[in-house]
């Protein structure tokens, strides 16, 4: 199955460089997206980790918020990691009141869900649709999904401090989100999962 021709990586703030490197490893043309013109040229978009409040502010001041919402409404495939997952959600809890979200996947996401004491940690996850060894996941001030709509597939979960399993990888149509940073480990399998569906 062919991958999308041109995959954008939102590059307003946060970790766009490692995503671009992973896309290049997969033989895909990855381009940084900072303007509506650049957004207009992509067939799919990665929304990276970073700080969702900062990315939200830069989306609105740079004039990308409206065009991005419109592309997502039309079915633009999108892959949000960490802050990107927060931005793509239907609802954010523990966000800033003025923080925008893109309503591209029917999940309610809690920011910084693992608490201040646990700033970052790593875990091996079984992810539905990803064959082979478990995915080694790096969580950095990570969000979790508090609730997912009926149309959302939960592909991986992790137990929080309270012992309750919550989703950390979800998919709805062409939109994939992950709480962690798959671009940091050099493992391309989450990106492949995204690109296969984005092409179909
Ligand atoms: N906690 C950050 C936020 O709210 C996300 C952290 C990350 O992307 N690593 O945006």
PDB file of C-alpha atoms and ligand atoms in Angstrom:
ATOM      1  CA  UNK A   1       0.000   0.000   0.000  1.00  0.00           C
ATOM      2  CA  UNK A   2       1.382   3.415  -0.964  1.00  0.00           C
ATOM      3  CA  UNK A   3       1.910   5.987   1.764  1.00  0.00           C
ATOM      4  CA  UNK A   4       0.608   9.567   1.406  1.00  0.00           C
ATOM      5  CA  UNK A   5       2.837  11.618  -0.910  1.00  0.00           C
ATOM      6  CA  UNK A   6       3.655  14.539   1.330  1.00  0.00           C
ATOM      7  CA  UNK A   7       3.400  14.362   5.097  1.00  0.00           C
ATOM      8  CA  UNK A   8       3.548  17.624   7.019  1.00  0.00           C
ATOM      9  CA  UNK A   9       4.876  17.986  10.544  1.00  0.00           C
ATOM     10  CA  UNK A  10       3.473  20.948  12.437  1.00  0.00           C
ATOM     11  CA  UNK A  11       6.593  22.909  13.353  1.00  0.00           C
ATOM     12  CA  UNK A  12       5.397  25.840  15.467  1.00  0.00           C
ATOM     13  CA  UNK A  13       6.894  24.544  18.714  1.00  0.00           C
ATOM     14  CA  UNK A  14       8.072  21.200  20.036  1.00  0.00           C
ATOM     15  CA  UNK A  15       9.636  18.116  18.624  1.00  0.00           C
ATOM     16  CA  UNK A  16       9.179  18.281  14.844  1.00  0.00           C
ATOM     17  CA  UNK A  17      12.742  17.338  13.889  1.00  0.00           C
ATOM     18  CA  UNK A  18      12.677  13.730  15.082  1.00  0.00           C
ATOM     19  CA  UNK A  19       9.360  13.145  13.304  1.00  0.00           C
ATOM     20  CA  UNK A  20      10.831  14.466  10.055  1.00  0.00           C
ATOM     21  CA  UNK A  21      13.845  12.160  10.483  1.00  0.00           C
ATOM     22  CA  UNK A  22      11.587   9.130  11.040  1.00  0.00           C
ATOM     23  CA  UNK A  23       9.495   9.965   7.991  1.00  0.00           C
ATOM     24  CA  UNK A  24      12.683  10.248   5.929  1.00  0.00           C
ATOM     25  CA  UNK A  25      13.766   6.802   7.200  1.00  0.00           C
ATOM     26  CA  UNK A  26      10.435   5.462   5.922  1.00  0.00           C
ATOM     27  CA  UNK A  27      11.047   6.982   2.486  1.00  0.00           C
ATOM     28  CA  UNK A  28       8.276   9.544   2.895  1.00  0.00           C
ATOM     29  CA  UNK A  29       8.577  13.216   1.971  1.00  0.00           C
ATOM     30  CA  UNK A  30       8.131  15.081   5.251  1.00  0.00           C
ATOM     31  CA  UNK A  31       7.814  18.850   5.305  1.00  0.00           C
ATOM     32  CA  UNK A  32       7.630  21.291   8.217  1.00  0.00           C
ATOM     33  CA  UNK A  33       4.304  23.154   8.364  1.00  0.00           C
ATOM     34  CA  UNK A  34       4.247  26.690   9.774  1.00  0.00           C
ATOM     35  CA  UNK A  35       1.883  28.541   7.426  1.00  0.00           C
ATOM     36  CA  UNK A  36      -1.521  27.991   5.773  1.00  0.00           C
ATOM     37  CA  UNK A  37       0.292  27.756   2.406  1.00  0.00           C
ATOM     38  CA  UNK A  38       2.477  24.921   3.683  1.00  0.00           C
ATOM     39  CA  UNK A  39      -0.559  23.187   5.191  1.00  0.00           C
ATOM     40  CA  UNK A  40      -2.299  23.371   1.826  1.00  0.00           C
ATOM     41  CA  UNK A  41       0.398  21.190   0.242  1.00  0.00           C
ATOM     42  CA  UNK A  42       0.292  18.181   2.591  1.00  0.00           C
ATOM     43  CA  UNK A  43      -1.699  14.944   2.335  1.00  0.00           C
ATOM     44  CA  UNK A  44      -1.354  14.065   6.032  1.00  0.00           C
ATOM     45  CA  UNK A  45      -0.100  15.843   9.156  1.00  0.00           C
ATOM     46  CA  UNK A  46       1.857  14.934  12.281  1.00  0.00           C
ATOM     47  CA  UNK A  47       1.136  17.135  15.310  1.00  0.00           C
ATOM     48  CA  UNK A  48       4.175  16.665  17.572  1.00  0.00           C
ATOM     49  CA  UNK A  49       4.762  16.793  21.290  1.00  0.00           C
ATOM     50  CA  UNK A  50       5.865  19.967  22.979  1.00  0.00           C
ATOM     51  CA  UNK A  51       3.632  22.286  24.958  1.00  0.00           C
ATOM     52  CA  UNK A  52       0.016  22.241  23.848  1.00  0.00           C
ATOM     53  CA  UNK A  53      -0.768  25.699  25.248  1.00  0.00           C
ATOM     54  CA  UNK A  54       2.139  27.231  23.287  1.00  0.00           C
ATOM     55  CA  UNK A  55       1.227  25.392  20.079  1.00  0.00           C
ATOM     56  CA  UNK A  56      -2.401  26.488  20.551  1.00  0.00           C
ATOM     57  CA  UNK A  57      -1.375  30.132  20.882  1.00  0.00           C
ATOM     58  CA  UNK A  58       0.904  29.972  17.839  1.00  0.00           C
ATOM     59  CA  UNK A  59      -1.838  28.291  15.780  1.00  0.00           C
ATOM     60  CA  UNK A  60      -4.179  31.186  16.412  1.00  0.00           C
ATOM     61  CA  UNK A  61      -1.656  34.034  16.107  1.00  0.00           C
ATOM     62  CA  UNK A  62      -0.189  32.557  12.906  1.00  0.00           C
ATOM     63  CA  UNK A  63      -3.534  32.138  11.191  1.00  0.00           C
ATOM     64  CA  UNK A  64      -3.307  28.345  10.988  1.00  0.00           C
ATOM     65  CA  UNK A  65      -6.110  27.461  13.388  1.00  0.00           C
ATOM     66  CA  UNK A  66      -9.017  27.988  10.965  1.00  0.00           C
ATOM     67  CA  UNK A  67      -7.336  26.358   7.941  1.00  0.00           C
ATOM     68  CA  UNK A  68      -6.228  23.382  10.041  1.00  0.00           C
ATOM     69  CA  UNK A  69      -9.729  22.883  11.443  1.00  0.00           C
ATOM     70  CA  UNK A  70     -11.107  23.008   7.909  1.00  0.00           C
ATOM     71  CA  UNK A  71      -8.611  20.419   6.605  1.00  0.00           C
ATOM     72  CA  UNK A  72      -9.337  18.098   9.540  1.00  0.00           C
ATOM     73  CA  UNK A  73     -13.083  18.447   8.937  1.00  0.00           C
ATOM     74  CA  UNK A  74     -12.465  17.377   5.342  1.00  0.00           C
ATOM     75  CA  UNK A  75     -10.701  14.225   6.606  1.00  0.00           C
ATOM     76  CA  UNK A  76      -7.005  15.160   6.637  1.00  0.00           C
ATOM     77  CA  UNK A  77      -5.201  12.194   8.240  1.00  0.00           C
ATOM     78  CA  UNK A  78      -3.464  13.349  11.434  1.00  0.00           C
ATOM     79  CA  UNK A  79      -1.141  11.750  13.982  1.00  0.00           C
ATOM     80  CA  UNK A  80      -0.891  13.547  17.324  1.00  0.00           C
ATOM     81  CA  UNK A  81       1.779  12.634  19.843  1.00  0.00           C
ATOM     82  CA  UNK A  82       1.644  13.872  23.452  1.00  0.00           C
ATOM     83  CA  UNK A  83       0.850  17.611  23.127  1.00  0.00           C
ATOM     84  CA  UNK A  84      -0.394  16.755  19.619  1.00  0.00           C
ATOM     85  CA  UNK A  85      -2.859  14.296  21.115  1.00  0.00           C
ATOM     86  CA  UNK A  86      -4.114  17.042  23.443  1.00  0.00           C
ATOM     87  CA  UNK A  87      -4.586  19.426  20.514  1.00  0.00           C
ATOM     88  CA  UNK A  88      -6.519  16.902  18.397  1.00  0.00           C
ATOM     89  CA  UNK A  89      -8.934  15.978  21.215  1.00  0.00           C
ATOM     90  CA  UNK A  90     -12.628  16.819  21.473  1.00  0.00           C
ATOM     91  CA  UNK A  91     -12.181  18.064  25.026  1.00  0.00           C
ATOM     92  CA  UNK A  92      -9.246  18.878  27.322  1.00  0.00           C
ATOM     93  CA  UNK A  93      -9.341  18.660  31.087  1.00  0.00           C
ATOM     94  CA  UNK A  94      -6.713  20.523  33.114  1.00  0.00           C
ATOM     95  CA  UNK A  95      -6.033  22.729  30.112  1.00  0.00           C
ATOM     96  CA  UNK A  96      -5.810  26.502  30.105  1.00  0.00           C
ATOM     97  CA  UNK A  97      -9.268  28.013  29.663  1.00  0.00           C
ATOM     98  CA  UNK A  98      -8.165  29.811  26.488  1.00  0.00           C
ATOM     99  CA  UNK A  99      -6.471  26.735  25.023  1.00  0.00           C
ATOM    100  CA  UNK A 100      -7.761  25.674  21.597  1.00  0.00           C
ATOM    101  CA  UNK A 101      -8.400  22.105  20.577  1.00  0.00           C
ATOM    102  CA  UNK A 102      -9.159  20.769  17.144  1.00  0.00           C
ATOM    103  CA  UNK A 103     -11.962  18.303  17.798  1.00  0.00           C
ATOM    104  CA  UNK A 104     -10.538  15.752  15.355  1.00  0.00           C
ATOM    105  CA  UNK A 105     -10.986  12.659  17.552  1.00  0.00           C
ATOM    106  CA  UNK A 106     -13.766  11.907  20.002  1.00  0.00           C
ATOM    107  CA  UNK A 107     -11.689  11.674  23.177  1.00  0.00           C
ATOM    108  CA  UNK A 108     -11.486  13.639  26.403  1.00  0.00           C
ATOM    109  CA  UNK A 109      -7.826  14.093  27.330  1.00  0.00           C
ATOM    110  CA  UNK A 110      -6.331  15.028  30.693  1.00  0.00           C
ATOM    111  CA  UNK A 111      -3.067  16.969  30.542  1.00  0.00           C
ATOM    112  CA  UNK A 112      -0.115  16.044  32.743  1.00  0.00           C
ATOM    113  CA  UNK A 113      -2.106  13.052  33.892  1.00  0.00           C
ATOM    114  CA  UNK A 114       0.683  11.182  35.623  1.00  0.00           C
ATOM    115  CA  UNK A 115       1.300  13.939  38.156  1.00  0.00           C
ATOM    116  CA  UNK A 116       4.135  16.354  38.748  1.00  0.00           C
ATOM    117  CA  UNK A 117       6.196  13.806  40.669  1.00  0.00           C
ATOM    118  CA  UNK A 118       6.249  11.502  37.663  1.00  0.00           C
ATOM    119  CA  UNK A 119       7.467  13.933  35.019  1.00  0.00           C
ATOM    120  CA  UNK A 120       8.605  11.215  32.700  1.00  0.00           C
ATOM    121  CA  UNK A 121       8.844   7.453  32.545  1.00  0.00           C
ATOM    122  CA  UNK A 122       9.191   4.632  30.053  1.00  0.00           C
ATOM    123  CA  UNK A 123       7.077   1.530  29.546  1.00  0.00           C
ATOM    124  CA  UNK A 124       6.702  -1.368  27.122  1.00  0.00           C
ATOM    125  CA  UNK A 125       3.254  -1.434  25.549  1.00  0.00           C
ATOM    126  CA  UNK A 126       1.296  -3.910  23.485  1.00  0.00           C
ATOM    127  CA  UNK A 127      -0.297  -1.819  20.738  1.00  0.00           C
ATOM    128  CA  UNK A 128      -3.108  -3.387  18.705  1.00  0.00           C
ATOM    129  CA  UNK A 129      -2.117  -3.461  15.041  1.00  0.00           C
ATOM    130  CA  UNK A 130       1.609  -3.272  15.788  1.00  0.00           C
ATOM    131  CA  UNK A 131       3.256  -6.650  15.385  1.00  0.00           C
ATOM    132  CA  UNK A 132       6.485  -7.911  16.908  1.00  0.00           C
ATOM    133  CA  UNK A 133       7.971  -6.811  20.214  1.00  0.00           C
ATOM    134  CA  UNK A 134       6.075  -4.446  22.520  1.00  0.00           C
ATOM    135  CA  UNK A 135       6.524  -0.753  21.732  1.00  0.00           C
ATOM    136  CA  UNK A 136       9.002   0.976  24.050  1.00  0.00           C
ATOM    137  CA  UNK A 137       7.152   4.162  24.964  1.00  0.00           C
ATOM    138  CA  UNK A 138       8.689   7.346  26.403  1.00  0.00           C
ATOM    139  CA  UNK A 139       6.154   9.413  28.360  1.00  0.00           C
ATOM    140  CA  UNK A 140       7.060  13.054  29.153  1.00  0.00           C
ATOM    141  CA  UNK A 141       4.526  15.048  31.195  1.00  0.00           C
ATOM    142  CA  UNK A 142       2.093  12.899  29.305  1.00  0.00           C
ATOM    143  CA  UNK A 143      -1.676  13.122  28.906  1.00  0.00           C
ATOM    144  CA  UNK A 144      -4.108  10.195  29.114  1.00  0.00           C
ATOM    145  CA  UNK A 145      -7.517   9.646  27.613  1.00  0.00           C
ATOM    146  CA  UNK A 146     -10.207  10.000  30.269  1.00  0.00           C
ATOM    147  CA  UNK A 147     -12.991   8.825  27.987  1.00  0.00           C
ATOM    148  CA  UNK A 148     -13.310   7.751  24.377  1.00  0.00           C
ATOM    149  CA  UNK A 149     -16.424   7.881  22.192  1.00  0.00           C
ATOM    150  CA  UNK A 150     -18.048   4.797  20.676  1.00  0.00           C
ATOM    151  CA  UNK A 151     -16.362   5.410  17.312  1.00  0.00           C
ATOM    152  CA  UNK A 152     -12.865   5.384  18.794  1.00  0.00           C
ATOM    153  CA  UNK A 153     -10.626   2.296  18.799  1.00  0.00           C
ATOM    154  CA  UNK A 154      -8.425   2.036  21.882  1.00  0.00           C
ATOM    155  CA  UNK A 155      -5.162   0.479  20.704  1.00  0.00           C
ATOM    156  CA  UNK A 156      -3.169   0.570  23.968  1.00  0.00           C
ATOM    157  CA  UNK A 157      -3.733   1.325  27.643  1.00  0.00           C
ATOM    158  CA  UNK A 158      -1.590   1.866  30.715  1.00  0.00           C
ATOM    159  CA  UNK A 159      -2.372   1.731  34.428  1.00  0.00           C
ATOM    160  CA  UNK A 160      -2.200   5.057  36.255  1.00  0.00           C
ATOM    161  CA  UNK A 161      -1.157   5.610  39.877  1.00  0.00           C
ATOM    162  CA  UNK A 162      -4.658   4.524  40.901  1.00  0.00           C
ATOM    163  CA  UNK A 163      -4.201   1.185  39.142  1.00  0.00           C
ATOM    164  CA  UNK A 164      -6.912   1.952  36.575  1.00  0.00           C
ATOM    165  CA  UNK A 165      -6.078   1.264  32.928  1.00  0.00           C
ATOM    166  CA  UNK A 166      -6.586   4.249  30.648  1.00  0.00           C
ATOM    167  CA  UNK A 167      -6.097   4.584  26.879  1.00  0.00           C
ATOM    168  CA  UNK A 168      -2.780   5.960  25.632  1.00  0.00           C
ATOM    169  CA  UNK A 169      -3.110   5.098  21.924  1.00  0.00           C
ATOM    170  CA  UNK A 170      -6.422   5.699  20.125  1.00  0.00           C
ATOM    171  CA  UNK A 171      -7.625   5.837  16.546  1.00  0.00           C
ATOM    172  CA  UNK A 172     -10.744   7.139  14.867  1.00  0.00           C
ATOM    173  CA  UNK A 173     -10.814   6.940  11.073  1.00  0.00           C
ATOM    174  CA  UNK A 174      -7.647   8.600   9.740  1.00  0.00           C
ATOM    175  CA  UNK A 175      -6.734  10.187  13.090  1.00  0.00           C
ATOM    176  CA  UNK A 176      -4.253   8.440  15.407  1.00  0.00           C
ATOM    177  CA  UNK A 177      -3.125   9.758  18.789  1.00  0.00           C
ATOM    178  CA  UNK A 178      -0.513   8.574  21.278  1.00  0.00           C
ATOM    179  CA  UNK A 179       0.280   9.885  24.773  1.00  0.00           C
ATOM    180  CA  UNK A 180       3.977   9.202  24.359  1.00  0.00           C
ATOM    181  CA  UNK A 181       6.820  10.149  21.983  1.00  0.00           C
ATOM    182  CA  UNK A 182       7.295   7.430  19.328  1.00  0.00           C
ATOM    183  CA  UNK A 183       9.714   9.703  17.447  1.00  0.00           C
ATOM    184  CA  UNK A 184      12.289   9.534  20.259  1.00  0.00           C
ATOM    185  CA  UNK A 185      13.101   5.834  20.097  1.00  0.00           C
ATOM    186  CA  UNK A 186      13.620   5.490  16.350  1.00  0.00           C
ATOM    187  CA  UNK A 187      10.920   2.777  16.203  1.00  0.00           C
ATOM    188  CA  UNK A 188       8.891   3.547  13.057  1.00  0.00           C
ATOM    189  CA  UNK A 189       5.957   1.206  13.722  1.00  0.00           C
ATOM    190  CA  UNK A 190       3.482   3.813  15.046  1.00  0.00           C
ATOM    191  CA  UNK A 191       4.249   6.072  12.078  1.00  0.00           C
ATOM    192  CA  UNK A 192       3.751   3.089   9.747  1.00  0.00           C
ATOM    193  CA  UNK A 193       0.398   2.353  11.400  1.00  0.00           C
ATOM    194  CA  UNK A 194      -0.624   5.968  10.786  1.00  0.00           C
ATOM    195  CA  UNK A 195       0.639   6.110   7.206  1.00  0.00           C
ATOM    196  CA  UNK A 196      -1.006   2.817   6.187  1.00  0.00           C
ATOM    197  CA  UNK A 197      -4.419   4.062   7.307  1.00  0.00           C
ATOM    198  CA  UNK A 198      -3.774   7.557   5.924  1.00  0.00           C
ATOM    199  CA  UNK A 199      -3.172   6.093   2.489  1.00  0.00           C
ATOM    200  CA  UNK A 200      -6.241   3.854   2.508  1.00  0.00           C
TER     201      UNK A 200
HETATM  202  N1  LIG B   1       2.204  18.454  29.124  1.00  0.00           N
HETATM  203  C1  LIG B   1       2.383  18.966  27.807  1.00  0.00           C
HETATM  204  C2  LIG B   1       1.189  19.773  27.348  1.00  0.00           C
HETATM  205  O1  LIG B   1       0.281  19.994  28.067  1.00  0.00           O
HETATM  206  C3  LIG B   1       2.649  17.854  26.809  1.00  0.00           C
HETATM  207  C4  LIG B   1       4.013  17.284  27.030  1.00  0.00           C
HETATM  208  C5  LIG B   1       4.641  16.681  25.810  1.00  0.00           C
HETATM  209  O2  LIG B   1       4.212  16.892  24.670  1.00  0.00           O
HETATM  210  N2  LIG B   1       5.705  15.976  26.039  1.00  0.00           N
HETATM  211  O3  LIG B   1       1.166  20.197  26.228  1.00  0.00           O
END
